[in-house]
mmCIF file of N, CA and C in Angstrom:
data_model
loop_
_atom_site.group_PDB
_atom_site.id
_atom_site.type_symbol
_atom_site.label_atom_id
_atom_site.label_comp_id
_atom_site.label_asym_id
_atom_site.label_seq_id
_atom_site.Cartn_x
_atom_site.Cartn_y
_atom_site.Cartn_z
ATOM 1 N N UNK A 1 104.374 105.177 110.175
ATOM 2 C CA UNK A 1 103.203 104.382 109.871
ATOM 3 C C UNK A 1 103.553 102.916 110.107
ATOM 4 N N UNK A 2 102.748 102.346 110.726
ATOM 5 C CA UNK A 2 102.751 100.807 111.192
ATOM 6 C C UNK A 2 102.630 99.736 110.362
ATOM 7 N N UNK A 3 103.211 98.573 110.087
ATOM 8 C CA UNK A 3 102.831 97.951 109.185
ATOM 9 C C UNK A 3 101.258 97.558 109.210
ATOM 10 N N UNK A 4 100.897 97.452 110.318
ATOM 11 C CA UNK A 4 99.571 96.834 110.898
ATOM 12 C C UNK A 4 98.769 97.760 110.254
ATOM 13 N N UNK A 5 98.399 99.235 110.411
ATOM 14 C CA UNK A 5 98.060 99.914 110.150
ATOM 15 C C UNK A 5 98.005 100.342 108.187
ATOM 16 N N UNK A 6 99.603 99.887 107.278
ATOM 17 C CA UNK A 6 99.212 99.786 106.242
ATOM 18 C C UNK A 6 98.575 98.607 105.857
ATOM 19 N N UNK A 7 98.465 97.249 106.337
ATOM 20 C CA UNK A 7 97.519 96.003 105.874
ATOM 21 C C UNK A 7 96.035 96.613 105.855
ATOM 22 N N UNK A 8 95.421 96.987 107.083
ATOM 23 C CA UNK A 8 94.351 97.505 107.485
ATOM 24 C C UNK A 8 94.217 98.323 106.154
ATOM 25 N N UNK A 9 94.812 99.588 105.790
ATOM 26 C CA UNK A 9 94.196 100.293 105.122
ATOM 27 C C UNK A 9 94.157 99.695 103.760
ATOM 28 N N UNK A 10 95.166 98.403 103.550
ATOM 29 C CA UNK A 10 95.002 97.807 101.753
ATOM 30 C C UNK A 10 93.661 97.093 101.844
ATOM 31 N N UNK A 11 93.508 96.232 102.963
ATOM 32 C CA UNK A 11 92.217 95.487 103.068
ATOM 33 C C UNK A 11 91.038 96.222 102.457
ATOM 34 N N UNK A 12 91.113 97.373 103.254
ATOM 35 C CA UNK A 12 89.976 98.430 103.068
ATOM 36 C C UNK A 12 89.538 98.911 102.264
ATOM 37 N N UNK A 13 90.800 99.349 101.769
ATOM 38 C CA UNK A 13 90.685 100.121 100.357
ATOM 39 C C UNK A 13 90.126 98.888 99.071
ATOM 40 N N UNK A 14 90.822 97.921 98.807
ATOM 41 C CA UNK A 14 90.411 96.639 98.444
ATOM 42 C C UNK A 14 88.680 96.492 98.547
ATOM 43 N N UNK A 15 88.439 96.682 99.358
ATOM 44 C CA UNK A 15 87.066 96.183 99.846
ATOM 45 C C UNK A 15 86.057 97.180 99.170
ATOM 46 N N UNK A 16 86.022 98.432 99.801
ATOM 47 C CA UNK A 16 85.029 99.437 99.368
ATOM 48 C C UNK A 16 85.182 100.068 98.297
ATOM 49 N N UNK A 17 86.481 99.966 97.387
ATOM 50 C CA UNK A 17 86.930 100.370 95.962
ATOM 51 C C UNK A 17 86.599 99.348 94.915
ATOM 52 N N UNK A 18 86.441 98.263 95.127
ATOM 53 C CA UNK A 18 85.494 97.432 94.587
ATOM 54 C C UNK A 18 84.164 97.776 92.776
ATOM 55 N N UNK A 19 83.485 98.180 94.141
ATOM 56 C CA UNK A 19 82.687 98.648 92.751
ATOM 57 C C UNK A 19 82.515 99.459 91.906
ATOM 58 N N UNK A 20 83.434 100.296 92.934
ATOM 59 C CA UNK A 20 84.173 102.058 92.144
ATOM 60 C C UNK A 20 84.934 101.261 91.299
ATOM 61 N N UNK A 21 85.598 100.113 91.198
ATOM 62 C CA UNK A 21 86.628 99.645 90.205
ATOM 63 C C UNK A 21 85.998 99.318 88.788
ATOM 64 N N UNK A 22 85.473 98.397 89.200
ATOM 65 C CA UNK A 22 84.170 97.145 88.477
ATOM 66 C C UNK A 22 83.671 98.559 87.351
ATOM 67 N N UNK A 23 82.728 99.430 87.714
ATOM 68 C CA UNK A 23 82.049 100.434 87.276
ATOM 69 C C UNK A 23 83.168 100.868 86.340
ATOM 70 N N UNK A 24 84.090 101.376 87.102
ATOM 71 C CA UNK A 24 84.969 102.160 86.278
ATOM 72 C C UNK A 24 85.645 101.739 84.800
ATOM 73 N N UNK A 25 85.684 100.283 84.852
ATOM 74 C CA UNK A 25 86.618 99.273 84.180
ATOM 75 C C UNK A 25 85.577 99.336 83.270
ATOM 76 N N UNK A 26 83.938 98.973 83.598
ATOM 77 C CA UNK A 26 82.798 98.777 82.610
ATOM 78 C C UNK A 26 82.398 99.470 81.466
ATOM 79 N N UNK A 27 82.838 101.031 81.950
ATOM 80 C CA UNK A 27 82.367 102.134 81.338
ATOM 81 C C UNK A 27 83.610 102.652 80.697
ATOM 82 N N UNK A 28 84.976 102.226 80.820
ATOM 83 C CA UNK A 28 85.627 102.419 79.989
ATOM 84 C C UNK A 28 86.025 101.774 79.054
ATOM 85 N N UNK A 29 85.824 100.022 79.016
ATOM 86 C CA UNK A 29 85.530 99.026 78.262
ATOM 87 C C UNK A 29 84.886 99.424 77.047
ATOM 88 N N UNK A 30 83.735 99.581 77.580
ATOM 89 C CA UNK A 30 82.735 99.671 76.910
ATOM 90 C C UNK A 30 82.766 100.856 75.884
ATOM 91 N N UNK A 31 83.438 102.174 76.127
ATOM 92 C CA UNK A 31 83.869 102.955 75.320
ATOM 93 C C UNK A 31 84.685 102.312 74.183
ATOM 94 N N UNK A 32 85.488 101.679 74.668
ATOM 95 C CA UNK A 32 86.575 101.242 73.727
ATOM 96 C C UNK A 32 86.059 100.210 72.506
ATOM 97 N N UNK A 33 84.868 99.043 73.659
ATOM 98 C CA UNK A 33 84.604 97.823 72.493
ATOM 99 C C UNK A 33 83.261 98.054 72.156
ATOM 100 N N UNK A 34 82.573 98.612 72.766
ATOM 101 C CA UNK A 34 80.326 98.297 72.650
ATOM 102 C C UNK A 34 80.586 98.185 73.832
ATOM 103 N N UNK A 35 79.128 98.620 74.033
ATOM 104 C CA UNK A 35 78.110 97.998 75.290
ATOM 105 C C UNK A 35 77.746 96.869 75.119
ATOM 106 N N UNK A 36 77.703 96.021 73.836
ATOM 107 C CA UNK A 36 77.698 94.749 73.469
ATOM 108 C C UNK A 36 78.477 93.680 73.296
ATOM 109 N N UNK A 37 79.841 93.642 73.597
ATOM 110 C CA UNK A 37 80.906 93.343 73.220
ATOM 111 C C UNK A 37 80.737 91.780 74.025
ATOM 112 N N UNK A 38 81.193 90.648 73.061
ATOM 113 C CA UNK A 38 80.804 89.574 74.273
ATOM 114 C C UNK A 38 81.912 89.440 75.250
ATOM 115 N N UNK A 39 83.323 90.182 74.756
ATOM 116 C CA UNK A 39 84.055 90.186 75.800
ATOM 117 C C UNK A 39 84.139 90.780 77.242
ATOM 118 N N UNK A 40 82.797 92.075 77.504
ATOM 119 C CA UNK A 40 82.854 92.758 77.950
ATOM 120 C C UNK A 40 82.980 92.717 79.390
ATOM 121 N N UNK A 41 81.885 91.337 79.954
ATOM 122 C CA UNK A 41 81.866 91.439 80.889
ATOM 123 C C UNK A 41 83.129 90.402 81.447
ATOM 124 N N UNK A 42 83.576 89.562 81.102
ATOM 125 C CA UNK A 42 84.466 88.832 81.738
ATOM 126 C C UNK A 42 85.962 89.725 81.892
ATOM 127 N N UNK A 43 86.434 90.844 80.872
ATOM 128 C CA UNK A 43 87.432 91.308 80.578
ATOM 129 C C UNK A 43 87.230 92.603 82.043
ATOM 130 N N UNK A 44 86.156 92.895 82.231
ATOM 131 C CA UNK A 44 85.965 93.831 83.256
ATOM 132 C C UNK A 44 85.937 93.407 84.554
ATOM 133 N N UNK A 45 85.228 91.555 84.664
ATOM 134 C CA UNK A 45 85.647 91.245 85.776
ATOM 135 C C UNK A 45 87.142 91.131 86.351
ATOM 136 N N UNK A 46 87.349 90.323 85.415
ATOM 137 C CA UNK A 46 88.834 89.769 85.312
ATOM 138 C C UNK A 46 89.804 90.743 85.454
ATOM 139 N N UNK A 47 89.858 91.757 85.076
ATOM 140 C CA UNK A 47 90.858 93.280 85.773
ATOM 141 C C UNK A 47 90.996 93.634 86.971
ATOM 142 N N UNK A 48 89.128 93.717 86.882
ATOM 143 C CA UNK A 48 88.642 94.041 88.426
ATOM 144 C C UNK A 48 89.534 93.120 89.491
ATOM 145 N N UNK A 49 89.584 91.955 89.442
ATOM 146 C CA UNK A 49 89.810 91.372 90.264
ATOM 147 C C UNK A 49 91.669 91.326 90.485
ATOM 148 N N UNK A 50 92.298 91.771 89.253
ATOM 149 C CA UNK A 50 93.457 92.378 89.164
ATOM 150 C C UNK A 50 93.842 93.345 90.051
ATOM 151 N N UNK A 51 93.134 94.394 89.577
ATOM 152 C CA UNK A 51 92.911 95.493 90.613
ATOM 153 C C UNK A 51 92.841 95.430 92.276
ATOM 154 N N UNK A 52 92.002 94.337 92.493
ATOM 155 C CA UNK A 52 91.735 94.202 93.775
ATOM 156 C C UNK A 52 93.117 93.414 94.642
ATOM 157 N N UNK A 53 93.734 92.246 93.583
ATOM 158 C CA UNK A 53 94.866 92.035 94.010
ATOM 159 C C UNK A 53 96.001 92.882 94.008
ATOM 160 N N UNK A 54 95.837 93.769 93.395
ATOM 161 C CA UNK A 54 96.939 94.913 93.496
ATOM 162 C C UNK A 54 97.214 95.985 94.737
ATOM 163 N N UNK A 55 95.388 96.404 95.260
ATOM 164 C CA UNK A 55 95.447 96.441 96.154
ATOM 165 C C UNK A 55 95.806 96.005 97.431
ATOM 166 N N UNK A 56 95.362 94.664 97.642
ATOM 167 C CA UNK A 56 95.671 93.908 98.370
ATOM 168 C C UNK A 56 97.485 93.578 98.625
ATOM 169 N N UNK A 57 98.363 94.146 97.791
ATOM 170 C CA UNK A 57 99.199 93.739 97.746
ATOM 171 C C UNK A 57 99.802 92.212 97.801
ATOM 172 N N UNK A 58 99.537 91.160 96.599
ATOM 173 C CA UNK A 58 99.329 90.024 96.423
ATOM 174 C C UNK A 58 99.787 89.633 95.200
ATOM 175 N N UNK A 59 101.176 90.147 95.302
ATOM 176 C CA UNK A 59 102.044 90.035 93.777
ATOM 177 C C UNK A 59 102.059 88.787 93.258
ATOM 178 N N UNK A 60 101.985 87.589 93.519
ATOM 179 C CA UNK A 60 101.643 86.055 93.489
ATOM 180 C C UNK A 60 100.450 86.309 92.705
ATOM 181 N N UNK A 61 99.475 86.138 92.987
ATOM 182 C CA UNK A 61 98.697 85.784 92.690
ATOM 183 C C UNK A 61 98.191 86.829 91.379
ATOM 184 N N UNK A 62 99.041 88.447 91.527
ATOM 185 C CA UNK A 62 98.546 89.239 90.457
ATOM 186 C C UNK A 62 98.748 89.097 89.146
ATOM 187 N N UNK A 63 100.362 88.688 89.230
ATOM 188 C CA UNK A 63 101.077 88.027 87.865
ATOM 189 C C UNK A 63 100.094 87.277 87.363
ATOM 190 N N UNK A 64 99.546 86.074 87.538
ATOM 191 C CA UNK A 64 99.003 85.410 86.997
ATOM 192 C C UNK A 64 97.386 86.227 86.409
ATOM 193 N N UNK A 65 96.733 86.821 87.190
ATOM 194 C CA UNK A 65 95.605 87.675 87.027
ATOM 195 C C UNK A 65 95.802 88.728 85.878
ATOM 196 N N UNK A 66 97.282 89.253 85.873
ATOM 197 C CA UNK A 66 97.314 90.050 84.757
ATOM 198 C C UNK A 66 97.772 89.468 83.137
ATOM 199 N N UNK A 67 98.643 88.400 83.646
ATOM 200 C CA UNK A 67 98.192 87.373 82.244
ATOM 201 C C UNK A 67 96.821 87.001 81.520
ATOM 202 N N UNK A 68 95.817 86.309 82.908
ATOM 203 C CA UNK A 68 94.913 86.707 82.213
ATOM 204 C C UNK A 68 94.197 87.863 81.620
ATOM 205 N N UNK A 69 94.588 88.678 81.896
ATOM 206 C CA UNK A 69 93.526 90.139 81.538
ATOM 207 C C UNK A 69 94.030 90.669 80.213
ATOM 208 N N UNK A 70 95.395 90.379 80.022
ATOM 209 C CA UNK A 70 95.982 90.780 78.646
ATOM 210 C C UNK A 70 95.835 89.892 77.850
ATOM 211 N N UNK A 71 95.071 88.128 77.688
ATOM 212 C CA UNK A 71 94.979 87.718 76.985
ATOM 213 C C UNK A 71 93.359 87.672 76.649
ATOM 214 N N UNK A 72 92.345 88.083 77.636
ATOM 215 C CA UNK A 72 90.981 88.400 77.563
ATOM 216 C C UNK A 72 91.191 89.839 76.735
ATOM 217 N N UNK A 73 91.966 90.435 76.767
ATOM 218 C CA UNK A 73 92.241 91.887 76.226
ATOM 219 C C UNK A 73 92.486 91.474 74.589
ATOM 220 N N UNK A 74 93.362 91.286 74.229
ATOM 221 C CA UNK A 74 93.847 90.666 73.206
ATOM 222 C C UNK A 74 92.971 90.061 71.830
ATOM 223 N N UNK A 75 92.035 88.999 72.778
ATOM 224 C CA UNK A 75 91.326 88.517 71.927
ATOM 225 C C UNK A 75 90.398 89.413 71.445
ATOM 226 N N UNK A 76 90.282 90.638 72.581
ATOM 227 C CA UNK A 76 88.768 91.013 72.210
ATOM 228 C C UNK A 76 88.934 92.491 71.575
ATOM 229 N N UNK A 77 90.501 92.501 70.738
ATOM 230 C CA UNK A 77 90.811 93.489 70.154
ATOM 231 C C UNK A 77 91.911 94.345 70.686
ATOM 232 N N UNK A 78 92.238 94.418 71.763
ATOM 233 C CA UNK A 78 92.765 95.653 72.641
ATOM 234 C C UNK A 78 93.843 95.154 71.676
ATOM 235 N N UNK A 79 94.822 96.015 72.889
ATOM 236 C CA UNK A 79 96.567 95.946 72.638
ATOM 237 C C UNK A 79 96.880 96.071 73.728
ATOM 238 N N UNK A 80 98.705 96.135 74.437
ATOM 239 C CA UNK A 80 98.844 96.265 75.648
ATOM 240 C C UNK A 80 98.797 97.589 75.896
ATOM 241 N N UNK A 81 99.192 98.080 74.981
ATOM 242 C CA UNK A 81 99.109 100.038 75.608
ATOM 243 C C UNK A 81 97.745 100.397 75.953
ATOM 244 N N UNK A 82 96.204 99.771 75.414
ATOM 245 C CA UNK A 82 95.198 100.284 75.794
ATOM 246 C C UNK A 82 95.187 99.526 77.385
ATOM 247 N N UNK A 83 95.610 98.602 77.819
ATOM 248 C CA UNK A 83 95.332 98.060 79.010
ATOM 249 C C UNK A 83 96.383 99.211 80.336
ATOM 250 N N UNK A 84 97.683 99.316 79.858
ATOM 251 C CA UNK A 84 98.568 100.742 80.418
ATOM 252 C C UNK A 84 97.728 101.420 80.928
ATOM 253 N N UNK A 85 96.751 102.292 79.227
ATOM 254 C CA UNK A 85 95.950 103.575 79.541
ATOM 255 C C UNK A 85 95.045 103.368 80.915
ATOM 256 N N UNK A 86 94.315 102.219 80.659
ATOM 257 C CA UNK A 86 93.194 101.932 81.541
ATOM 258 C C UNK A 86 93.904 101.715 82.992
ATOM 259 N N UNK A 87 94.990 101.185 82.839
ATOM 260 C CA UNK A 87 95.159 101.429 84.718
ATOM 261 C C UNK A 87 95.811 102.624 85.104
ATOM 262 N N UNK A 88 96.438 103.519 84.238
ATOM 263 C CA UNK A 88 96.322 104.523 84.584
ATOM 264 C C UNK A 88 95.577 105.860 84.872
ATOM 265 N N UNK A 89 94.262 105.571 84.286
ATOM 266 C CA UNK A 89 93.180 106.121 84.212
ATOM 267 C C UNK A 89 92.577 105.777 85.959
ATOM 268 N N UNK A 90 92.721 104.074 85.920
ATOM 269 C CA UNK A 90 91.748 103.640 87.240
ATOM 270 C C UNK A 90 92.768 104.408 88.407
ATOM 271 N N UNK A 91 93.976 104.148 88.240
ATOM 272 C CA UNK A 91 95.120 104.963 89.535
ATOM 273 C C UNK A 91 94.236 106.072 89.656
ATOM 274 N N UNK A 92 94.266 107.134 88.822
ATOM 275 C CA UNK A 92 93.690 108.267 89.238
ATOM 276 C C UNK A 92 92.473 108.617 89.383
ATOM 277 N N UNK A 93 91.696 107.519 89.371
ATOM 278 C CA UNK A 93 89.894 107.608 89.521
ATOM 279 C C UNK A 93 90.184 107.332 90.724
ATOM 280 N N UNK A 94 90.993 106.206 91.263
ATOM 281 C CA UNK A 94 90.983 106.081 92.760
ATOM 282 C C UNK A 94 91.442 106.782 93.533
ATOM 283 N N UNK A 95 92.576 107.960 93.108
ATOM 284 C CA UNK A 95 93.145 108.835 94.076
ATOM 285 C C UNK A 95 92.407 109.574 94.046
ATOM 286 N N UNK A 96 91.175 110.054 92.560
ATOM 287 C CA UNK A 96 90.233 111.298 92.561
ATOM 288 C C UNK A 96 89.187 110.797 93.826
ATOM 289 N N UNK A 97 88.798 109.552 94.028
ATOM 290 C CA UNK A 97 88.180 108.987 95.297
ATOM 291 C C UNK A 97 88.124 109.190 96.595
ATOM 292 N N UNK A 98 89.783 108.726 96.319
ATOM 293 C CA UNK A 98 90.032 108.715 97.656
ATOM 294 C C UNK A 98 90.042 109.959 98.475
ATOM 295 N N UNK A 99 90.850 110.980 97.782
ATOM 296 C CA UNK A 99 90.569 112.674 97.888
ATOM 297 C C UNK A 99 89.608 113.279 98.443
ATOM 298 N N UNK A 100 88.252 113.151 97.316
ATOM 299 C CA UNK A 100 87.230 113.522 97.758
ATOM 300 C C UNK A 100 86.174 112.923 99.099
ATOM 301 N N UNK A 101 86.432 111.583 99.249
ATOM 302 C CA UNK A 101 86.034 110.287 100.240
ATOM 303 C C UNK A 101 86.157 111.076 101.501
ATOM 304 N N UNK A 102 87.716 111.505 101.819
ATOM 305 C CA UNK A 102 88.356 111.440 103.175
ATOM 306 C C UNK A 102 88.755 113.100 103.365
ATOM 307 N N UNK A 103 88.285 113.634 102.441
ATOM 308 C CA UNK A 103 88.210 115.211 102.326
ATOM 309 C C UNK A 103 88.891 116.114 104.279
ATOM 310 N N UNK A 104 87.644 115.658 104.963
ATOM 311 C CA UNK A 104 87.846 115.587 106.071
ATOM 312 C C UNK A 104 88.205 114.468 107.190
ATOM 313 N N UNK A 105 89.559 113.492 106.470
ATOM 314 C CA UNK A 105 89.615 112.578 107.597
ATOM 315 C C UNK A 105 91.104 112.946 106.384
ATOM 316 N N UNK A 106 92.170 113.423 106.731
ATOM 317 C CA UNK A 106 93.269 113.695 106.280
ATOM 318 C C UNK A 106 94.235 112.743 106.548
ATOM 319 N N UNK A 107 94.186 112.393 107.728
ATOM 320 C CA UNK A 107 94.892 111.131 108.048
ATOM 321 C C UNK A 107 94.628 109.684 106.725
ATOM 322 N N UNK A 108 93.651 109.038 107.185
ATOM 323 C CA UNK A 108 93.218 108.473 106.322
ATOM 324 C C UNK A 108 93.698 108.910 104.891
ATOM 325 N N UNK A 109 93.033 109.972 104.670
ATOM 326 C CA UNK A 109 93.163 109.939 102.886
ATOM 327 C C UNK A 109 94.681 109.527 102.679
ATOM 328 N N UNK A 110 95.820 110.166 103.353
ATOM 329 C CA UNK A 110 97.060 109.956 103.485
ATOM 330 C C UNK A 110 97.756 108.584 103.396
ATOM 331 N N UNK A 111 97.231 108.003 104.316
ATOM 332 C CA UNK A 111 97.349 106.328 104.422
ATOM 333 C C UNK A 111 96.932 105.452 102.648
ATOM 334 N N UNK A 112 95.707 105.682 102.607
ATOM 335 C CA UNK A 112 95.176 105.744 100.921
ATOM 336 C C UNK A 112 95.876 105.960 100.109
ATOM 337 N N UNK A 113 96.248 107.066 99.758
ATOM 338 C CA UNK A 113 97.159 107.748 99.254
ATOM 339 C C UNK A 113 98.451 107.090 99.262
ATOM 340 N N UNK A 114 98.903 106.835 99.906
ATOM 341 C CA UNK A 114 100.343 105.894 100.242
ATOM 342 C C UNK A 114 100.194 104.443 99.354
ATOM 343 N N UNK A 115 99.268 103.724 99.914
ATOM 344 C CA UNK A 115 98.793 103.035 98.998
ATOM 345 C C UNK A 115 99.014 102.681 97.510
ATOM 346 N N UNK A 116 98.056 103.936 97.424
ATOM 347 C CA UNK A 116 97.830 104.372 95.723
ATOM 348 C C UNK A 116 99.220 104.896 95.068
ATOM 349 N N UNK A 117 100.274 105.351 95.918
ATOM 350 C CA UNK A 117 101.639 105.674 95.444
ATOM 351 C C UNK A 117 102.493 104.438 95.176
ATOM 352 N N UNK A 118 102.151 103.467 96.154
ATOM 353 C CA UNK A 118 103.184 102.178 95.953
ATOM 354 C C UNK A 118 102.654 101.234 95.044
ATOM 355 N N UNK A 119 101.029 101.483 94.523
ATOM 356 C CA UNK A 119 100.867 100.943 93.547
ATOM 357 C C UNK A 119 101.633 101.537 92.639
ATOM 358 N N UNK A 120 101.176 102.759 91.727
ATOM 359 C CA UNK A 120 101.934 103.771 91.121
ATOM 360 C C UNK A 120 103.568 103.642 90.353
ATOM 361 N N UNK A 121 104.018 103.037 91.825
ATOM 362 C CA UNK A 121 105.213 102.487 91.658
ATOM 363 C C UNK A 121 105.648 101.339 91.151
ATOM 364 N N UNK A 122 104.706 100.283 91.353
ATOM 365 C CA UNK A 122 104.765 98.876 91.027
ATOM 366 C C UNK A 122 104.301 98.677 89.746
ATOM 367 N N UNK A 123 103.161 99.850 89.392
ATOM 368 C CA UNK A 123 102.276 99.519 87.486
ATOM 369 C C UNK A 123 103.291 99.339 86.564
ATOM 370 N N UNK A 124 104.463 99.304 86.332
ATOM 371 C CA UNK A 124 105.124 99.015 85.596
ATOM 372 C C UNK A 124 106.019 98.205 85.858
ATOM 373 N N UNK A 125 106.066 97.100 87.030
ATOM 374 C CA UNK A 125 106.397 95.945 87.074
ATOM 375 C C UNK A 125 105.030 95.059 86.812
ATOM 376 N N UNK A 126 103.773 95.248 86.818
ATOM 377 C CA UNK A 126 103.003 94.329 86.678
ATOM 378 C C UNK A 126 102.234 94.731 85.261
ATOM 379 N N UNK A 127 102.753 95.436 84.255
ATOM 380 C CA UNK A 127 101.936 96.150 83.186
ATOM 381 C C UNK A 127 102.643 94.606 82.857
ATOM 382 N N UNK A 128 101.215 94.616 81.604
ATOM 383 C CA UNK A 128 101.168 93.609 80.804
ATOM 384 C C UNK A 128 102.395 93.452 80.029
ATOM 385 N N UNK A 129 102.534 91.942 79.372
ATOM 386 C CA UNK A 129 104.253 92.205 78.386
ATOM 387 C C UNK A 129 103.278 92.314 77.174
ATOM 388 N N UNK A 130 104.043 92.530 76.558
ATOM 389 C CA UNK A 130 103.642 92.875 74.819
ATOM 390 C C UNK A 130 104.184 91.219 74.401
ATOM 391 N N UNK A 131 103.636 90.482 73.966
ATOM 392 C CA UNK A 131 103.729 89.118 73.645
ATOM 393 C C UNK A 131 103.379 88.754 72.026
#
């Protein structure tokens, strides 16, 4: 596999996983705090956009993104282990995605998949610190 070829597929994945993220982050938030919670929506953006740098492979810029998300977390009750749960939850909403997405484009899902493994690998260099 080409490097060219894995940028292409982080871009991508980045891009159209998006609102599969956003959604996902909303509705599990929201389990945890209200549908009312005033933290709700900034704590869901603010992941989201974690997420998206994670994809992207953009360790710079994620560190800082996941500081914020554990201190939007924090205030608004969490702990760091509920933030853990939740990206381990989103890992596998996105591989359940990606799976079903590329069902018949095997290649692809594969590439995805690769992806979603080297994240996998990295969630516990970028999991929140317990502070």
């Amino acid at each position: 596999m080409q490097a060219e070829e894995l940028a292409f597929a982080r871009r991508d994945l980045a891009e159209w996983s998006q609102p599969i993220i956003v959604d996902f982050l909303r509705d599990i938030y929201s389990g945890r705090l209200g549908h009312d919670h005033l933290s709700l929506r900034v704590l869901c953006l603010s992941h989201g956009r974690a997420w998206r740098l994670m994809l992207q492979g953009d360790l710079e810029k994620l560190a800082s993104a996941r500081r914020e998300v554990t201190g939007i977390a924090r205030m608004a009750g969490l702990k760091t282990g509920d933030i853990v749960d939740i990206d381990a939850a989103m890992l596998d909403e996105l591989l359940d995605v990606v799976v079903t997405r590329f069902q018949r484009a095997p290649g692809r899902a594969t590439i995805y998949g690769k992806v979603l493994l080297g994240i996998a690998g990295r969630l516990s260099n970028v999991a929140p610190t317990s502070a």
